[in-house]
Each structure stands twice: as C-alpha cells, then as structure tokens.
Tab-separated table of C-alpha atoms and ligand atoms in Angstrom:
chain	number	residue	atom	x	y	z
A	1	MET	CA	33.355	8.511	-9.908
A	2	LYS	CA	31.949	5.052	-10.610
A	3	ALA	CA	32.933	3.566	-13.968
A	4	ARG	CA	29.986	3.390	-16.355
A	5	SER	CA	28.854	-0.135	-17.310
A	6	ALA	CA	29.426	-0.797	-20.997
A	7	PHE	CA	26.611	-1.875	-23.343
A	8	PRO	CA	28.111	-5.243	-24.384
A	9	GLU	CA	29.062	-5.631	-28.027
A	10	ARG	CA	28.432	-9.357	-28.012
A	11	GLY	CA	25.642	-10.998	-26.099
A	12	ARG	CA	26.144	-13.709	-23.524
A	13	PRO	CA	24.506	-17.151	-23.649
A	14	ARG	CA	21.401	-17.818	-21.605
A	15	GLY	CA	23.223	-20.005	-19.077
A	16	ASP	CA	25.767	-17.258	-18.384
A	17	ILE	CA	22.997	-14.759	-17.807
A	18	ALA	CA	21.208	-17.042	-15.340
A	19	ALA	CA	24.469	-17.636	-13.477
A	20	ALA	CA	25.233	-13.903	-13.360
A	21	LEU	CA	21.778	-13.146	-11.974
A	22	ALA	CA	22.129	-15.840	-9.329
A	23	GLU	CA	25.528	-14.484	-8.348
A	24	MET	CA	24.295	-10.891	-8.046
A	25	ARG	CA	21.394	-12.072	-5.971
A	26	GLU	CA	23.703	-13.623	-3.425
A	27	ALA	CA	24.360	-10.158	-2.009
A	28	ASP	CA	20.623	-9.542	-1.419
A	29	ALA	CA	18.884	-9.683	1.932
A	30	ASP	CA	17.288	-13.033	2.712
A	31	TRP	CA	13.585	-12.158	2.425
A	32	ARG	CA	12.538	-15.801	2.238
A	33	GLY	CA	14.218	-16.316	5.588
A	34	GLY	CA	12.133	-13.516	7.121
A	35	ARG	CA	15.054	-11.077	7.334
A	36	VAL	CA	13.302	-8.232	5.465
A	37	PRO	CA	10.467	-6.531	7.376
A	38	LEU	CA	8.782	-4.972	4.316
A	39	TYR	CA	8.840	-5.017	0.477
A	40	VAL	CA	7.822	-8.698	0.088
A	41	PHE	CA	4.585	-10.152	1.462
A	42	GLY	CA	4.519	-13.889	1.810
A	43	ALA	CA	1.419	-15.987	2.312
A	44	LEU	CA	1.889	-19.675	1.587
A	45	PRO	CA	4.215	-21.325	-0.966
A	46	GLU	CA	1.220	-22.610	-2.929
A	47	VAL	CA	-0.237	-19.108	-3.244
A	48	GLU	CA	3.073	-17.850	-4.597
A	49	GLU	CA	3.071	-20.675	-7.150
A	50	VAL	CA	-0.502	-19.978	-8.265
A	51	GLY	CA	0.439	-16.334	-8.808
A	52	ARG	CA	3.660	-17.175	-10.594
A	53	GLU	CA	1.997	-19.675	-12.948
A	54	ALA	CA	-0.743	-17.257	-13.918
A	55	PHE	CA	1.769	-14.443	-14.332
A	56	MET	CA	3.934	-16.541	-16.638
A	57	THR	CA	0.881	-17.693	-18.639
A	58	PHE	CA	0.214	-14.050	-19.518
A	59	PHE	CA	3.879	-13.000	-19.410
A	60	SER	CA	3.868	-11.317	-22.825
A	61	GLU	CA	0.348	-9.930	-23.017
A	62	ASN	CA	-0.196	-6.221	-22.482
A	63	ALA	CA	-3.192	-5.164	-20.421
A	64	LEU	CA	-3.288	-1.896	-22.398
A	65	GLY	CA	-4.843	-4.086	-25.091
A	66	ALA	CA	-7.430	-5.611	-22.766
A	67	ARG	CA	-10.359	-4.071	-24.652
A	68	ARG	CA	-9.251	-4.698	-28.218
A	69	ALA	CA	-6.926	-7.698	-28.272
A	70	PHE	CA	-6.766	-9.546	-24.964
A	71	LYS	CA	-10.374	-9.858	-23.941
A	72	SER	CA	-9.408	-12.480	-21.367
A	73	LEU	CA	-7.471	-9.813	-19.463
A	74	GLY	CA	-10.374	-7.397	-19.799
A	75	ARG	CA	-12.680	-9.970	-18.322
A	76	MET	CA	-10.272	-10.799	-15.492
A	77	GLU	CA	-9.787	-7.141	-14.626
A	78	GLU	CA	-13.531	-6.605	-14.533
A	79	GLU	CA	-13.943	-9.583	-12.228
A	80	ILE	CA	-11.137	-8.411	-9.915
A	81	VAL	CA	-12.730	-4.966	-9.657
A	82	ASP	CA	-16.182	-6.507	-9.071
A	83	MET	CA	-14.821	-8.687	-6.286
A	84	ALA	CA	-13.121	-5.685	-4.683
A	85	LEU	CA	-16.232	-3.498	-4.987
A	86	GLY	CA	-18.231	-6.234	-3.266
A	87	LEU	CA	-15.628	-6.720	-0.540
A	88	PHE	CA	-15.661	-2.989	0.217
A	89	HIS	CA	-19.462	-2.575	0.068
A	90	ALA	CA	-19.486	-0.190	-2.874
A	91	PRO	CA	-22.874	0.940	-4.201
A	92	ALA	CA	-24.148	-0.607	-7.458
A	93	ASP	CA	-22.674	2.262	-9.485
A	94	GLY	CA	-19.176	1.763	-7.993
A	95	ALA	CA	-16.293	1.396	-10.428
A	96	GLY	CA	-12.568	0.869	-10.386
A	97	VAL	CA	-9.430	-0.266	-12.116
A	98	VAL	CA	-6.361	-2.441	-11.532
A	99	THR	CA	-3.210	-0.319	-11.254
A	100	SER	CA	0.508	-0.849	-10.803
A	101	GLY	CA	0.498	-0.193	-7.061
A	102	GLY	CA	-0.515	2.022	-4.196
A	103	THR	CA	1.234	5.065	-5.603
A	104	GLU	CA	-0.583	4.901	-8.935
A	105	SER	CA	-3.896	4.199	-7.186
A	106	ILE	CA	-3.467	7.276	-4.962
A	107	LEU	CA	-2.330	9.374	-7.896
A	108	LEU	CA	-5.471	8.488	-9.851
A	109	ALA	CA	-7.645	9.198	-6.814
A	110	VAL	CA	-6.094	12.643	-6.375
A	111	LYS	CA	-6.572	13.409	-10.069
A	112	ALA	CA	-10.169	12.215	-9.938
A	113	CYS	CA	-10.803	14.301	-6.843
A	114	ARG	CA	-9.261	17.432	-8.351
A	115	ASP	CA	-11.159	17.119	-11.630
A	116	PHE	CA	-14.410	16.239	-9.851
A	117	ALA	CA	-14.020	19.310	-7.616
A	118	ARG	CA	-13.230	21.521	-10.590
A	119	ALA	CA	-16.255	20.283	-12.499
A	120	ARG	CA	-18.524	20.782	-9.513
A	121	ARG	CA	-17.164	24.024	-8.164
A	122	GLY	CA	-16.359	25.705	-11.450
A	123	GLU	CA	-13.697	28.144	-12.576
A	124	ARG	CA	-13.052	29.814	-9.251
A	125	PHE	CA	-11.736	26.538	-7.791
A	126	LEU	CA	-8.337	26.397	-9.418
A	127	HIS	CA	-5.657	24.875	-7.239
A	128	GLY	CA	-6.935	23.032	-4.229
A	129	ASN	CA	-5.315	21.424	-1.213
A	130	LEU	CA	-5.337	18.043	0.480
A	131	VAL	CA	-5.719	17.815	4.266
A	132	LEU	CA	-4.028	14.662	5.538
A	133	PRO	CA	-2.889	13.169	8.817
A	134	GLU	CA	0.911	13.457	8.980
A	135	THR	CA	1.069	9.666	8.816
A	136	ALA	CA	-0.347	9.515	5.256
A	137	HIS	CA	1.916	7.976	2.625
A	138	PRO	CA	4.168	10.280	0.559
A	139	ALA	CA	2.325	9.072	-2.559
A	140	PHE	CA	-0.206	11.866	-1.853
A	141	ASP	CA	2.637	14.407	-1.984
A	142	LYS	CA	3.907	12.918	-5.237
A	143	ALA	CA	0.440	13.400	-6.711
A	144	ALA	CA	0.256	16.934	-5.317
A	145	LEU	CA	3.665	17.815	-6.744
A	146	LEU	CA	2.640	16.564	-10.160
A	147	MET	CA	-0.682	18.414	-10.081
A	148	ASP	CA	0.498	21.579	-8.339
A	149	LEU	CA	-1.724	21.042	-5.299
A	150	GLU	CA	-0.933	21.930	-1.703
A	151	VAL	CA	-0.624	19.267	0.985
A	152	ARG	CA	-1.457	20.090	4.599
A	153	ARG	CA	-0.096	17.431	6.927
A	154	ILE	CA	-1.760	17.598	10.308
A	155	PRO	CA	-0.152	16.159	13.483
A	156	VAL	CA	-1.910	13.039	14.758
A	157	ALA	CA	-3.661	12.712	18.126
A	158	GLY	CA	-2.155	11.047	21.206
A	159	ASP	CA	-3.249	7.606	19.994
A	160	LEU	CA	-1.346	8.252	16.736
A	161	ARG	CA	-4.591	8.378	14.706
A	162	ALA	CA	-5.830	11.277	12.596
A	163	ASP	CA	-6.851	14.228	14.749
A	164	ILE	CA	-10.284	14.978	13.337
A	165	ALA	CA	-10.758	18.371	15.007
A	166	ALA	CA	-7.329	19.553	13.865
A	167	MET	CA	-8.017	18.334	10.333
A	168	ALA	CA	-11.394	20.089	10.319
A	169	ASN	CA	-9.618	23.312	11.346
A	170	ALA	CA	-7.198	22.999	8.454
A	171	VAL	CA	-9.961	22.649	5.843
A	172	ASP	CA	-10.778	25.789	3.865
A	173	THR	CA	-12.641	26.680	0.680
A	174	GLU	CA	-9.751	25.402	-1.459
A	175	THR	CA	-9.725	21.952	0.179
A	176	SER	CA	-10.863	19.148	-2.094
A	177	MET	CA	-9.609	16.000	-0.365
A	178	ILE	CA	-9.225	14.623	3.118
A	179	ALA	CA	-7.777	11.158	3.667
A	180	GLY	CA	-7.185	8.480	6.268
A	181	SER	CA	-5.182	5.259	6.250
A	182	VAL	CA	-6.159	1.656	7.004
A	183	PRO	CA	-3.649	1.354	8.564
A	184	CYS	CA	-0.997	4.070	8.285
A	185	PHE	CA	2.480	2.880	7.421
A	186	PRO	CA	4.441	4.552	10.264
A	187	TYR	CA	2.485	3.106	13.221
A	188	GLY	CA	0.051	0.499	11.860
A	189	VAL	CA	-3.007	2.154	13.408
A	190	ILE	CA	-6.278	2.739	11.566
A	191	ASP	CA	-7.509	6.321	11.300
A	192	PRO	CA	-11.095	7.051	12.483
A	193	ILE	CA	-12.637	6.702	9.039
A	194	ALA	CA	-16.246	6.993	10.283
A	195	GLU	CA	-15.472	10.432	11.724
A	196	LEU	CA	-13.591	11.445	8.604
A	197	SER	CA	-16.650	10.352	6.621
A	198	GLU	CA	-18.833	12.691	8.682
A	199	LEU	CA	-16.367	15.524	8.188
A	200	ALA	CA	-16.351	14.876	4.440
A	201	LEU	CA	-20.143	14.927	4.244
A	202	SER	CA	-20.552	18.010	6.396
A	203	ARG	CA	-17.980	20.037	4.418
A	204	GLY	CA	-18.641	18.627	0.944
A	205	LEU	CA	-15.190	17.004	0.645
A	206	TRP	CA	-13.818	13.929	-1.058
A	207	LEU	CA	-12.658	11.336	1.487
A	208	HIS	CA	-9.989	9.002	0.213
A	209	VAL	CA	-9.395	5.839	2.239
A	210	ASP	CA	-5.853	4.602	1.777
A	211	ALA	CA	-6.289	0.900	2.484
A	212	CYS	CA	-3.238	0.053	0.370
A	213	VAL	CA	-1.784	-1.982	3.224
A	214	GLY	CA	-4.886	-3.273	4.978
A	215	GLY	CA	-7.494	-3.499	2.220
A	216	TYR	CA	-7.211	-7.219	1.643
A	217	LEU	CA	-6.530	-8.068	5.283
A	218	ALA	CA	-8.768	-5.854	7.442
A	219	PRO	CA	-12.128	-7.242	6.180
A	220	PHE	CA	-11.017	-10.771	6.976
A	221	ALA	CA	-9.618	-9.865	10.396
A	222	ARG	CA	-13.017	-8.277	10.998
A	223	ASP	CA	-14.808	-11.489	9.930
A	224	LEU	CA	-12.795	-13.214	12.658
A	225	GLY	CA	-14.256	-10.905	15.267
A	226	ARG	CA	-11.237	-8.616	15.578
A	227	PRO	CA	-12.212	-5.047	16.483
A	228	ILE	CA	-11.623	-3.471	13.076
A	229	PRO	CA	-13.798	-0.365	12.673
A	230	GLU	CA	-15.854	0.229	9.550
A	231	PHE	CA	-13.685	1.842	6.895
A	232	ASP	CA	-15.169	1.273	3.440
A	233	PHE	CA	-17.990	2.466	1.164
A	234	ALA	CA	-20.543	1.434	3.793
A	235	LEU	CA	-19.630	4.855	5.222
A	236	PRO	CA	-21.425	7.364	2.998
A	237	GLY	CA	-18.608	9.934	2.907
A	238	VAL	CA	-16.040	7.574	1.387
A	239	ALA	CA	-15.485	8.704	-2.212
A	240	ALA	CA	-12.614	6.393	-3.154
A	241	LEU	CA	-10.538	3.605	-1.657
A	242	SER	CA	-7.163	2.198	-2.655
A	243	ALA	CA	-6.239	-1.395	-1.742
A	244	ASP	CA	-3.057	-3.095	-2.891
A	245	LEU	CA	-3.285	-6.596	-4.270
A	246	HIS	CA	0.506	-6.904	-4.119
A	247	LYS	CA	0.690	-6.360	-0.364
A	248	PHE	CA	-1.709	-8.331	1.839
A	249	GLY	CA	-3.666	-9.549	-1.203
A	250	PHE	CA	-0.559	-11.741	-1.725
A	251	CYS	CA	-0.602	-11.211	-5.494
A	252	PRO	CA	2.566	-10.707	-7.539
A	253	LYS	CA	3.773	-7.152	-8.096
A	254	PRO	CA	2.722	-4.807	-9.636
A	255	ALA	CA	-0.964	-4.813	-8.686
A	256	SER	CA	-3.359	-2.600	-6.755
A	257	THR	CA	-7.005	-1.604	-7.011
A	258	ILE	CA	-8.420	1.901	-6.984
A	259	LEU	CA	-12.169	1.976	-6.426
A	260	PHE	CA	-14.662	4.811	-6.661
A	261	ARG	CA	-18.116	5.283	-5.188
A	262	ASP	CA	-19.644	5.920	-8.623
A	263	THR	CA	-18.772	6.059	-12.306
A	264	THR	CA	-18.752	9.877	-12.408
A	265	ARG	CA	-15.925	9.943	-9.868
A	266	ALA	CA	-14.175	7.006	-11.552
A	267	ASN	CA	-14.304	8.700	-14.957
A	268	ALA	CA	-12.696	11.805	-13.479
A	269	GLY	CA	-9.647	9.661	-12.689
A	270	GLY	CA	-9.160	8.523	-16.280
A	271	PHE	CA	-7.626	10.065	-19.381
A	272	ASP	CA	-9.488	10.663	-22.642
A	273	LEU	CA	-7.150	12.301	-25.141
A	274	ASP	CA	-7.862	13.121	-28.756
A	275	VAL	CA	-4.649	14.900	-29.590
A	276	TRP	CA	-2.506	13.061	-32.120
A	277	PRO	CA	-2.691	11.591	-35.608
A	278	SER	CA	-3.419	8.130	-34.248
A	279	GLY	CA	-6.844	9.057	-32.936
A	280	ARG	CA	-8.464	8.900	-29.547
A	281	PHE	CA	-6.364	7.559	-26.673
A	282	THR	CA	-8.217	6.574	-23.523
A	283	THR	CA	-6.818	4.865	-20.450
A	284	ARG	CA	-8.182	4.580	-16.956
A	285	THR	CA	-4.655	4.211	-15.616
A	286	LEU	CA	-1.698	6.600	-15.608
A	287	VAL	CA	0.551	4.081	-17.299
A	288	GLY	CA	-0.052	2.890	-20.850
A	289	THR	CA	1.502	-0.522	-21.297
A	290	ARG	CA	0.706	-2.746	-18.325
A	291	PRO	CA	1.818	-6.292	-17.543
A	292	GLY	CA	-0.937	-8.737	-18.435
A	293	GLY	CA	0.763	-11.117	-16.026
A	294	SER	CA	-0.145	-9.130	-12.952
A	295	VAL	CA	-3.835	-8.946	-13.909
A	296	ALA	CA	-3.945	-12.702	-14.545
A	297	ALA	CA	-2.005	-13.436	-11.364
A	298	ALA	CA	-4.277	-11.272	-9.225
A	299	TRP	CA	-7.329	-12.963	-10.691
A	300	ALA	CA	-5.767	-16.365	-10.002
A	301	VAL	CA	-4.760	-15.631	-6.400
A	302	LEU	CA	-8.122	-14.075	-5.455
A	303	ASN	CA	-9.950	-17.075	-6.878
A	304	HIS	CA	-7.514	-19.569	-5.403
A	305	LEU	CA	-7.787	-18.214	-1.865
A	306	GLY	CA	-11.391	-17.023	-1.783
A	307	ARG	CA	-12.721	-15.381	1.369
A	308	GLU	CA	-12.069	-18.576	3.287
A	309	GLY	CA	-8.385	-18.638	2.340
A	310	TYR	CA	-7.888	-14.975	3.215
A	311	ARG	CA	-9.639	-15.501	6.548
A	312	ALA	CA	-7.336	-18.418	7.395
A	313	ILE	CA	-4.254	-16.328	6.580
A	314	ALA	CA	-5.644	-13.364	8.543
A	315	ALA	CA	-6.106	-15.601	11.590
A	316	ARG	CA	-2.462	-16.681	11.449
A	317	LEU	CA	-1.222	-13.160	10.839
A	318	ILE	CA	-3.158	-11.623	13.703
A	319	ALA	CA	-2.031	-14.362	16.108
A	320	MET	CA	1.531	-13.756	14.934
A	321	ARG	CA	1.133	-10.008	15.442
A	322	ASP	CA	-0.106	-10.550	19.002
A	323	ALA	CA	2.889	-12.772	19.733
A	324	TYR	CA	5.340	-10.187	18.342
A	325	VAL	CA	3.705	-7.408	20.370
A	326	ALA	CA	3.836	-9.494	23.565
A	327	GLY	CA	7.467	-10.421	22.880
A	328	ILE	CA	8.516	-6.818	22.223
A	329	GLU	CA	6.720	-5.535	25.311
A	330	ALA	CA	8.423	-8.200	27.417
A	331	ILE	CA	11.825	-6.634	26.649
A	332	PRO	CA	12.632	-4.204	29.488
A	333	GLY	CA	12.179	-0.577	28.427
A	334	MET	CA	10.571	-1.367	25.085
A	335	ARG	CA	7.233	0.133	24.157
A	336	VAL	CA	4.984	-0.508	21.158
A	337	PHE	CA	3.809	2.798	19.624
A	338	GLY	CA	0.009	3.013	19.554
A	339	ARG	CA	-2.076	-0.144	19.262
A	340	PRO	CA	-1.206	-1.924	16.022
A	341	GLU	CA	-4.388	-3.196	14.401
A	342	LEU	CA	-3.044	-5.383	11.607
A	343	THR	CA	0.568	-6.490	11.159
A	344	ILE	CA	2.544	-3.248	11.162
A	345	ILE	CA	4.289	-2.814	14.519
A	346	ALA	CA	6.417	0.198	15.471
A	347	PHE	CA	8.321	0.195	18.739
A	348	GLY	CA	11.198	1.712	20.631
A	349	ALA	CA	12.610	2.756	23.986
A	350	GLU	CA	12.894	6.457	24.851
A	351	ALA	CA	15.929	5.859	27.052
A	352	LEU	CA	17.955	3.991	24.433
A	353	ASP	CA	19.814	4.937	21.285
A	354	MET	CA	17.495	3.264	18.779
A	355	ALA	CA	19.925	3.947	15.926
A	356	ALA	CA	22.430	1.731	17.745
A	357	VAL	CA	19.740	-0.950	18.192
A	358	ALA	CA	19.006	-0.766	14.458
A	359	GLU	CA	22.703	-1.084	13.587
A	360	ASP	CA	23.079	-4.034	15.919
A	361	MET	CA	20.046	-5.736	14.336
A	362	ALA	CA	21.579	-5.139	10.902
A	363	ALA	CA	24.845	-6.714	12.092
A	364	ARG	CA	22.793	-9.727	13.214
A	365	GLY	CA	21.425	-10.113	9.678
A	366	TRP	CA	18.081	-8.285	9.899
A	367	VAL	CA	17.149	-5.416	7.594
A	368	PRO	CA	15.855	-2.971	10.204
A	369	GLY	CA	12.627	-1.143	9.410
A	370	LEU	CA	12.819	2.301	10.958
A	371	VAL	CA	10.645	5.056	12.423
A	372	ARG	CA	12.009	8.536	12.951
A	373	ARG	CA	9.347	10.124	15.190
A	374	PRO	CA	9.618	8.774	17.850
A	375	PRO	CA	12.909	6.952	17.152
A	376	GLY	CA	12.172	3.280	16.766
A	377	LEU	CA	12.042	0.126	14.707
A	378	HIS	CA	9.264	-1.005	12.394
A	379	ILE	CA	8.043	-4.286	10.969
A	380	MET	CA	5.325	-4.961	8.409
A	381	ALA	CA	5.040	-8.669	9.024
A	382	SER	CA	3.638	-11.362	6.754
A	383	LEU	CA	3.798	-15.121	7.064
A	384	LEU	CA	7.474	-14.898	6.103
A	385	HIS	CA	8.024	-13.599	9.629
A	386	GLU	CA	6.067	-16.275	11.473
A	387	GLY	CA	8.816	-18.879	11.814
A	388	VAL	CA	11.621	-16.444	12.744
A	389	ARG	CA	9.786	-14.702	15.565
A	390	ASP	CA	11.755	-16.188	18.458
A	391	ARG	CA	15.047	-15.519	16.733
A	392	TYR	CA	14.068	-11.936	15.943
A	393	LEU	CA	12.911	-11.276	19.496
A	394	GLY	CA	16.019	-12.917	20.951
A	395	ASP	CA	18.296	-10.753	18.792
A	396	LEU	CA	16.212	-7.672	19.607
A	397	ALA	CA	16.516	-8.335	23.347
A	398	ALA	CA	20.305	-8.730	22.972
A	399	ALA	CA	20.592	-5.564	20.860
A	400	VAL	CA	18.511	-3.615	23.376
A	401	ALA	CA	20.596	-4.910	26.301
A	402	ALA	CA	23.776	-3.757	24.546
A	403	ALA	CA	22.434	-0.364	23.400
A	404	PRO	CA	23.880	2.917	24.723
A	405	PRO	CA	21.551	5.602	26.134
A	406	ALA	CA	19.491	7.693	23.707
A	407	SER	CA	21.543	10.053	21.573
A	408	ALA	CA	20.440	13.285	19.985
A	409	THR	CA	20.838	11.894	16.472
A	410	GLY	CA	17.679	9.768	16.449
A	411	VAL	CA	17.089	7.227	13.712
A	412	ALA	CA	17.695	8.028	10.066
A	413	ALA	CA	14.725	6.332	8.437
A	414	ASP	CA	15.333	6.162	4.705
A	415	TYR	CA	13.023	4.213	2.412
B	501	PLP	C1	-0.296	3.149	3.544
B	501	PLP	C2	0.400	3.049	2.210
B	501	PLP	N1	-0.146	3.670	1.150
B	501	PLP	C3	0.432	3.614	-0.070
B	501	PLP	C4	1.610	2.927	-0.290
B	501	PLP	C5	2.250	2.950	-1.637
B	501	PLP	O1	2.224	1.700	-2.244
B	501	PLP	P1	3.216	1.282	-3.430
B	501	PLP	O2	4.573	1.109	-2.808
B	501	PLP	O3	2.602	0.001	-3.913
B	501	PLP	O4	3.200	2.341	-4.463
B	501	PLP	C6	2.196	2.251	0.807
B	501	PLP	C7	3.438	1.496	0.641
B	501	PLP	O5	3.973	0.924	1.562
B	501	PLP	C8	1.585	2.341	2.084
B	501	PLP	O6	2.143	1.760	3.168
C-alpha cells in the first residue's frame, strides 16, 4: 500500500514550494510542445496572457458574491451571457449563466429540463428518461445518476451521426430530453440538429444541444463559408445549448456557458432554497463559491479576440484540420472515421493492432487519444498542434508501419 503523505508540521518557504512544483511538473506531458491531444486548448500566446492577467486581477474574488459584493463580476457575467446569446441567435427572452465547465452546464440543463417537464406535465410525470445518441458525453449520465433518470443511448447511423429514426423510436411518454452534439467527442461529427429540432417540436420534447466543444468555433468556421449546418436557437426546437469557454473559446479553466431559450426554462435550472437559519439561498449554478478569475478572464478573452479574432483562429484551425486529415489518409491502411467537421479527428486501420500503434506513439512521446469503437486514435487539435503536424504524422506513419495485425483486445480508451 502506498505510504500516506504527512501533513507537514512546519511550513516550507515560498521559494522551496515553487521549486517543488517545478520539479513535480517535469514529469508531466509536454502540452506546450503539442504532445497532448486534449485537455489544453491553445490559441495564441497573447490570448493566453490576456486571460491570465484578467484571471490574476480577480484571483481572490468569489463570483458567488457577484450580486452583492463584486458587481464588476456580475456585470461581466451578464455581458458574457449576452454575447453568447447573440452568437447563438437566442430569442430576446433567452437567458444563461457562466458555469465551471461542460459537465456543470449539462447538469444544469438536465435539471432544468426535468423540472420544466414536471411543472408542465404534472404529478404523473415522475422519473423521465433522456434519449441520446451513443456518442453523447458521459456528463448526461452523471446528471441522470444524480437525478435518478434513465438514459437511453441509441446507436449512431452509418455516418456516425445521431440516427433520428432510431431516436424517435426510443422516445416514450416518460421522455423529457433528446440531445445532439456539435460535435460529438468520439468522432468529431455534428449531429443533425435541425432534424432533432423537428423531432423535439413534434413530440413536445426538450432538445439540448451540446456545443461544449464546438460552440465557440463552429459559428466562426461557418462565417468562413465552411459547411457547418445550423445548430443553435435559430432552430425553434432548441431549448438549451451548452458551449465551453475553456475549450475553443480559449478562456482559462474553469468556464462554460449554459444558455436557455427563455427565462422560464433558465429558472428551472437554478436553485432557490429557503431552508436554513441564514435565510434564502439562491444560485443559478450547482456550485456555490466560484472563481471570480474565470469570469473576468472569459470576459477579457472574448473582448480581446472579438468575432474577427475568433474567425482568424478558426481559419487556421480548419486549415490545420484539413492537413492532418490528408496526412492521416495518406498513410497506407489508415482511415478517418466519419467526416470531422471541426478539429476532432478519429482514425484507425481495421487490419492493424491499434493498441500497439497507441503504445508506439506513447513511446515516441505523444499522449495518445483513443477511441474504442472502432479501435483507433483520437486528436482534439488546437493551435498547439499546428507546428508539430509533420512530426506527428511522421511518427504515426512509422508506428503504423511497425504495427502487428489487429488483435482481439482492441484499444482500452480510458479518460
Ligand atoms: C462534447 C462534450 N460535452 C461535454 C464535455 C464536458 O466538458 P467538461 O470536461 O468541461 O466538463 C466534453 C468534454 O470534453 C465534451 O467533449
């Protein structure tokens, strides 16, 4: 058994602490060098600095106090949400909140959906289920576990997008939510949100659009003429949309936005508790204390980049994606799964042992992103991966050339 670390009796000086942190960090993967295909999303060094400066300016402030003490944070949060509502074509009554990430945004959406359905459908609607493409993020299942809801994961169609007919078949009187991703994490493809919107309207369901990955990238790729289908509140069946600022919004973690079509739906996602001696406790987030730094940093980055800045980054990212796809497809036997629409690319070779390819890539210094079905590798690329493309593709070609034939074990994807 591992020895338990002791709570030190005497503290260590600041310099020692900094040195210890630097030393521990030496064992980490080199994300700045483009070796990590997810977790960190790099734009440009200046954008990182703008975010860092704003974060540190509000390092100690608590966004829980945004209404009563830190009005600056309240104002910034309102402006962030307004910008997002505008970007995603929300009606005038749209509302939203800044959260700690995609998981919290989805959790709040599921709670809002459940409570909205209960209020509308009355007592007889007690439990409820969510009908999702199998590619939806496990955050929906976390929410369902916490709220005792059932999740029905439906196999995707041949193009790896949500199978609308199969989802429609899985809907019953207890269904409250259907969802689609923009794009889904496993394959990087965008679900047919317009068709999901029609399904939602025809069956009286709440459609959640999980644009956690693509929310702050897809609109700008679309501006550039890329064939990104409509996915936001312009579609009348979309009830809520999650979009992460800390992914392709290039804001410091933790930061996401959850947006609702109207204030009634938004209010259903919040908490209004009058239960203890201290009086009424209301939050629109799950968490109480929230870092003021991430609200300030998100405000700073959005204003620093503006639509123009995001468009310029989107242009580079999409060109980079095309180059990665072409490079992967040029390796004999390799196939890209589906048609990646933003910067997530999943790929593999049926005839090869992809677990061995992944191990070989790890030995060459890359943290391999993985897909289990079908066995393959996965990258969620940002500008951190622009400069290392040739090296990555060269190592991938070598790893593929050295790989044994496919084994029965597949790839053990473990996030
Ligand atoms: C499509 C999608 N939705 C939701 C999430 C959850 O986001 P977070 O890790 O910020 O909680 C992710 C994370 O990668 C994701 O890819």
